[in-house]
Coordinates of C-alpha atoms and ligand atoms in Angstrom, one line a residue:
M5 CA -2.8 -18.0 -16.4
D6 CA -3.0 -18.7 -20.1
R7 CA -6.7 -17.9 -20.5
V8 CA -8.8 -15.4 -18.5
K9 CA -12.3 -14.2 -18.5
V10 CA -12.6 -10.4 -18.3
N11 CA -16.0 -8.7 -18.1
G12 CA -17.7 -11.7 -19.7
K13 CA -15.2 -12.4 -22.6
F14 CA -12.3 -14.9 -22.9
F15 CA -8.8 -13.6 -23.5
K16 CA -5.6 -15.7 -24.1
K17 CA -2.1 -14.8 -23.0
H18 CA -0.1 -13.0 -25.7
I19 CA 2.9 -11.3 -23.9
G20 CA 4.1 -12.6 -20.5
E21 CA 5.3 -10.4 -17.6
E22 CA 9.0 -11.5 -17.9
Q23 CA 9.0 -10.4 -21.6
I24 CA 7.4 -7.1 -20.6
S25 CA 9.9 -6.5 -17.8
C26 CA 12.8 -7.2 -20.1
K27 CA 11.6 -4.8 -22.7
V28 CA 10.8 -2.1 -20.2
K29 CA 14.4 -2.3 -18.9
K30 CA 15.7 -1.9 -22.5
L31 CA 13.5 1.1 -23.2
A32 CA 14.7 2.7 -19.9
E33 CA 18.3 2.3 -21.0
E34 CA 17.5 4.0 -24.3
I35 CA 15.7 6.9 -22.5
D36 CA 18.6 7.3 -20.1
R37 CA 21.0 7.5 -23.0
D38 CA 18.9 9.9 -25.1
M39 CA 17.7 12.2 -22.4
K40 CA 20.6 12.5 -20.1
G41 CA 20.9 16.1 -18.9
R42 CA 17.6 17.2 -20.5
N43 CA 15.5 17.0 -17.4
P44 CA 12.4 15.8 -19.2
L45 CA 8.8 16.2 -18.1
V46 CA 7.2 12.8 -18.4
I47 CA 3.5 12.7 -19.1
C48 CA 1.8 9.5 -18.3
V49 CA -1.4 9.1 -20.3
M50 CA -4.0 7.8 -17.7
T51 CA -5.3 5.4 -17.0
G52 CA -4.0 2.7 -19.4
A53 CA -0.3 3.7 -19.2
M54 CA -0.1 3.7 -15.4
F55 CA 1.6 0.3 -14.9
F56 CA 3.9 0.8 -17.9
A57 CA 4.9 4.2 -16.7
A58 CA 5.4 3.1 -13.1
D59 CA 7.7 0.2 -14.2
L60 CA 9.5 2.3 -16.9
L61 CA 10.1 5.3 -14.6
R62 CA 11.5 3.1 -11.8
E63 CA 14.1 1.7 -14.3
V64 CA 15.0 5.1 -15.7
S65 CA 17.9 6.6 -13.7
I66 CA 18.1 10.2 -15.1
E67 CA 16.3 13.0 -13.3
C68 CA 12.8 13.6 -14.6
E69 CA 9.6 15.3 -13.5
I70 CA 6.4 13.2 -13.8
T71 CA 2.8 14.3 -14.4
S72 CA -0.2 12.8 -16.1
V73 CA -3.0 13.6 -18.5
K74 CA -6.3 11.8 -19.0
L75 CA -7.7 11.0 -22.4
K76 CA -10.7 8.9 -23.4
S77 CA -11.4 7.4 -26.9
Y78 CA -12.8 3.9 -26.2
E79 CA -16.1 2.5 -25.2
G80 CA -16.3 -1.3 -25.1
T81 CA -14.1 -3.1 -27.7
E82 CA -14.8 -0.6 -30.6
S83 CA -13.2 2.8 -31.0
S84 CA -15.8 5.5 -30.4
G85 CA -13.9 8.0 -32.5
R86 CA -14.1 10.6 -29.8
V87 CA -11.1 11.9 -27.9
K88 CA -11.3 13.9 -24.7
I89 CA -8.2 15.6 -23.2
D90 CA -8.4 17.1 -19.7
D91 CA -6.9 20.5 -18.9
T92 CA -4.2 19.6 -16.4
L93 CA -1.4 20.5 -18.8
K94 CA -0.5 24.2 -18.5
R95 CA 1.8 26.2 -20.8
S96 CA 3.9 27.3 -17.9
D97 CA 4.8 23.6 -17.2
I98 CA 5.5 22.7 -20.8
E99 CA 7.0 25.7 -22.6
G100 CA 10.6 25.0 -23.6
R101 CA 10.7 21.6 -22.0
Q102 CA 11.8 18.2 -23.3
L103 CA 8.6 16.0 -23.0
L104 CA 8.3 12.3 -22.9
I105 CA 4.7 11.0 -23.4
V106 CA 4.1 7.5 -22.0
E107 CA 1.1 5.8 -23.5
D108 CA -0.3 2.2 -23.3
I109 CA -1.2 1.6 -26.9
V110 CA -1.3 3.4 -30.2
D111 CA -4.2 1.9 -32.1
T112 CA -5.8 4.2 -34.8
G113 CA -3.4 6.9 -33.6
L114 CA -6.3 9.3 -33.0
S115 CA -5.6 9.8 -29.3
M116 CA -1.9 10.3 -29.7
S117 CA -2.1 12.6 -32.7
S118 CA -4.8 14.7 -30.8
L119 CA -2.6 14.9 -27.7
L120 CA 0.5 15.8 -29.7
E121 CA -1.4 18.5 -31.5
E122 CA -2.7 20.0 -28.2
I123 CA 0.7 19.8 -26.4
S124 CA 2.6 21.3 -29.4
K125 CA 0.5 24.4 -28.9
L126 CA 2.1 24.8 -25.5
S127 CA 5.6 25.2 -27.1
P128 CA 7.7 22.4 -25.7
S129 CA 11.3 22.2 -27.0
D130 CA 10.8 18.6 -28.1
I131 CA 8.3 15.7 -27.7
K132 CA 9.2 12.0 -27.6
V133 CA 6.6 9.2 -27.5
A134 CA 7.0 5.9 -25.6
T135 CA 4.2 3.3 -26.0
L136 CA 3.9 -0.2 -24.6
L137 CA 2.0 -1.4 -27.6
S138 CA 1.3 -0.4 -31.2
K139 CA -1.2 -1.9 -33.7
P140 CA 0.2 -0.8 -37.0
E141 CA -2.6 -2.5 -39.0
A142 CA -5.1 -0.3 -37.3
R143 CA -3.4 3.0 -37.9
V144 CA -5.4 5.8 -39.4
Y145 CA -3.5 8.8 -38.0
D146 CA 0.2 8.9 -38.5
V147 CA 2.1 8.9 -35.2
N148 CA 5.9 8.9 -34.7
I149 CA 6.8 6.5 -31.9
D150 CA 10.3 6.9 -30.4
Y151 CA 10.2 4.1 -27.8
L152 CA 8.0 1.0 -28.6
A153 CA 7.9 -2.1 -26.4
F154 CA 5.7 -4.4 -28.7
E155 CA 4.0 -4.4 -32.0
I156 CA 0.7 -6.5 -31.9
P157 CA -1.8 -7.6 -34.4
N158 CA -5.1 -5.7 -34.7
Y159 CA -6.9 -7.5 -31.9
F160 CA -8.4 -6.1 -28.7
V161 CA -6.0 -6.6 -25.7
V162 CA -6.3 -6.4 -21.9
G163 CA -3.9 -6.5 -19.0
Y164 CA -0.9 -4.5 -17.7
G165 CA -3.0 -1.3 -17.6
L166 CA -5.2 -2.0 -20.6
D167 CA -8.9 -2.5 -19.9
F168 CA -12.1 -3.8 -21.2
D169 CA -14.7 -1.3 -20.0
G170 CA -12.6 -0.7 -16.8
Y171 CA -11.8 -4.4 -16.1
G172 CA -8.6 -6.3 -16.6
R173 CA -6.1 -3.6 -16.0
G174 CA -4.4 -5.3 -13.0
L175 CA -3.5 -8.5 -15.0
K176 CA 0.3 -8.9 -15.0
D177 CA 0.5 -10.3 -18.5
I178 CA -1.0 -8.9 -21.8
Y179 CA -4.0 -10.9 -23.1
I180 CA -5.5 -10.9 -26.6
L181 CA -9.2 -11.5 -27.3
D182 CA -9.8 -15.2 -27.9
N183 CA -11.5 -16.0 -31.2
N184 CA -13.0 -19.0 -29.3
Q185 CA -15.5 -17.6 -26.8
L186 CA -16.7 -21.1 -25.6
Ligands
LIG5 P1 -6.4 5.2 -30.6 O1 -6.8 6.6 -30.4 O2 -7.3 4.5 -31.6 O3 -4.9 5.1 -31.0 O4 -6.6 4.5 -29.3 C1 -5.8 4.7 -28.2 C2 -6.5 4.4 -26.9 O5 -7.6 3.5 -27.0 C3 -5.5 3.7 -26.0 O6 -4.9 4.7 -25.2 C4 -6.3 2.8 -25.2 O7 -6.8 3.4 -24.0 C5 -7.5 2.4 -26.1 N1 -7.3 1.1 -26.8 C6 -6.9 1.0 -28.1 N2 -6.8 -0.4 -28.3 C7 -7.1 -1.0 -27.2 C8 -7.1 -2.4 -26.8 O8 -6.8 -3.3 -27.6 N3 -7.4 -2.7 -25.5 C9 -7.7 -1.7 -24.6 N4 -7.7 -0.4 -24.9 C10 -7.4 0.0 -26.2

């Protein structure tokens, strides 16, 4: 499908599933190479990163432990500026560990920089960040991304885990808001 209607708005295809799968395999190879023998704890940022993390972690062949954390910073198509982090991450799980955070998108960078700040307090040995998408033009908070699948322009996107008010996550491709809403 080249154009879809999600929650009342039209979106057009921007990145296809084959392109995503190819990139995910490449990132998995890099992670295998960089983290071999380090037994990383992988933290999937819910809910947006669930498809990316599921595909990425099935391509990764090194041993790793997987957990998740939930953040929320968006309501509708505009950033609300508020970030909530749940309390599932405990110091005893994180102290001294190599971490790999898997995120769907780094937009303003507020969520990731807040998460990095919180997690750093729990004394991991090292933190790496993998994100499916990055919108460099929207960046307000500086975030170091170690594994990036795609850079995109500053448009609202849905699909492959990303939602528009809860809808559109299950789309296999990534769609960008269509300027033409007719
Ligand atoms: P940031 O805090 O501004 O970097 O936003 C990060 C979070 O906002 C992501 O984890 C997404 O959940 C959400 N987000 C940012 N841009 C988009 C988008 O284009 N579509 C859907 N969700 C987005």
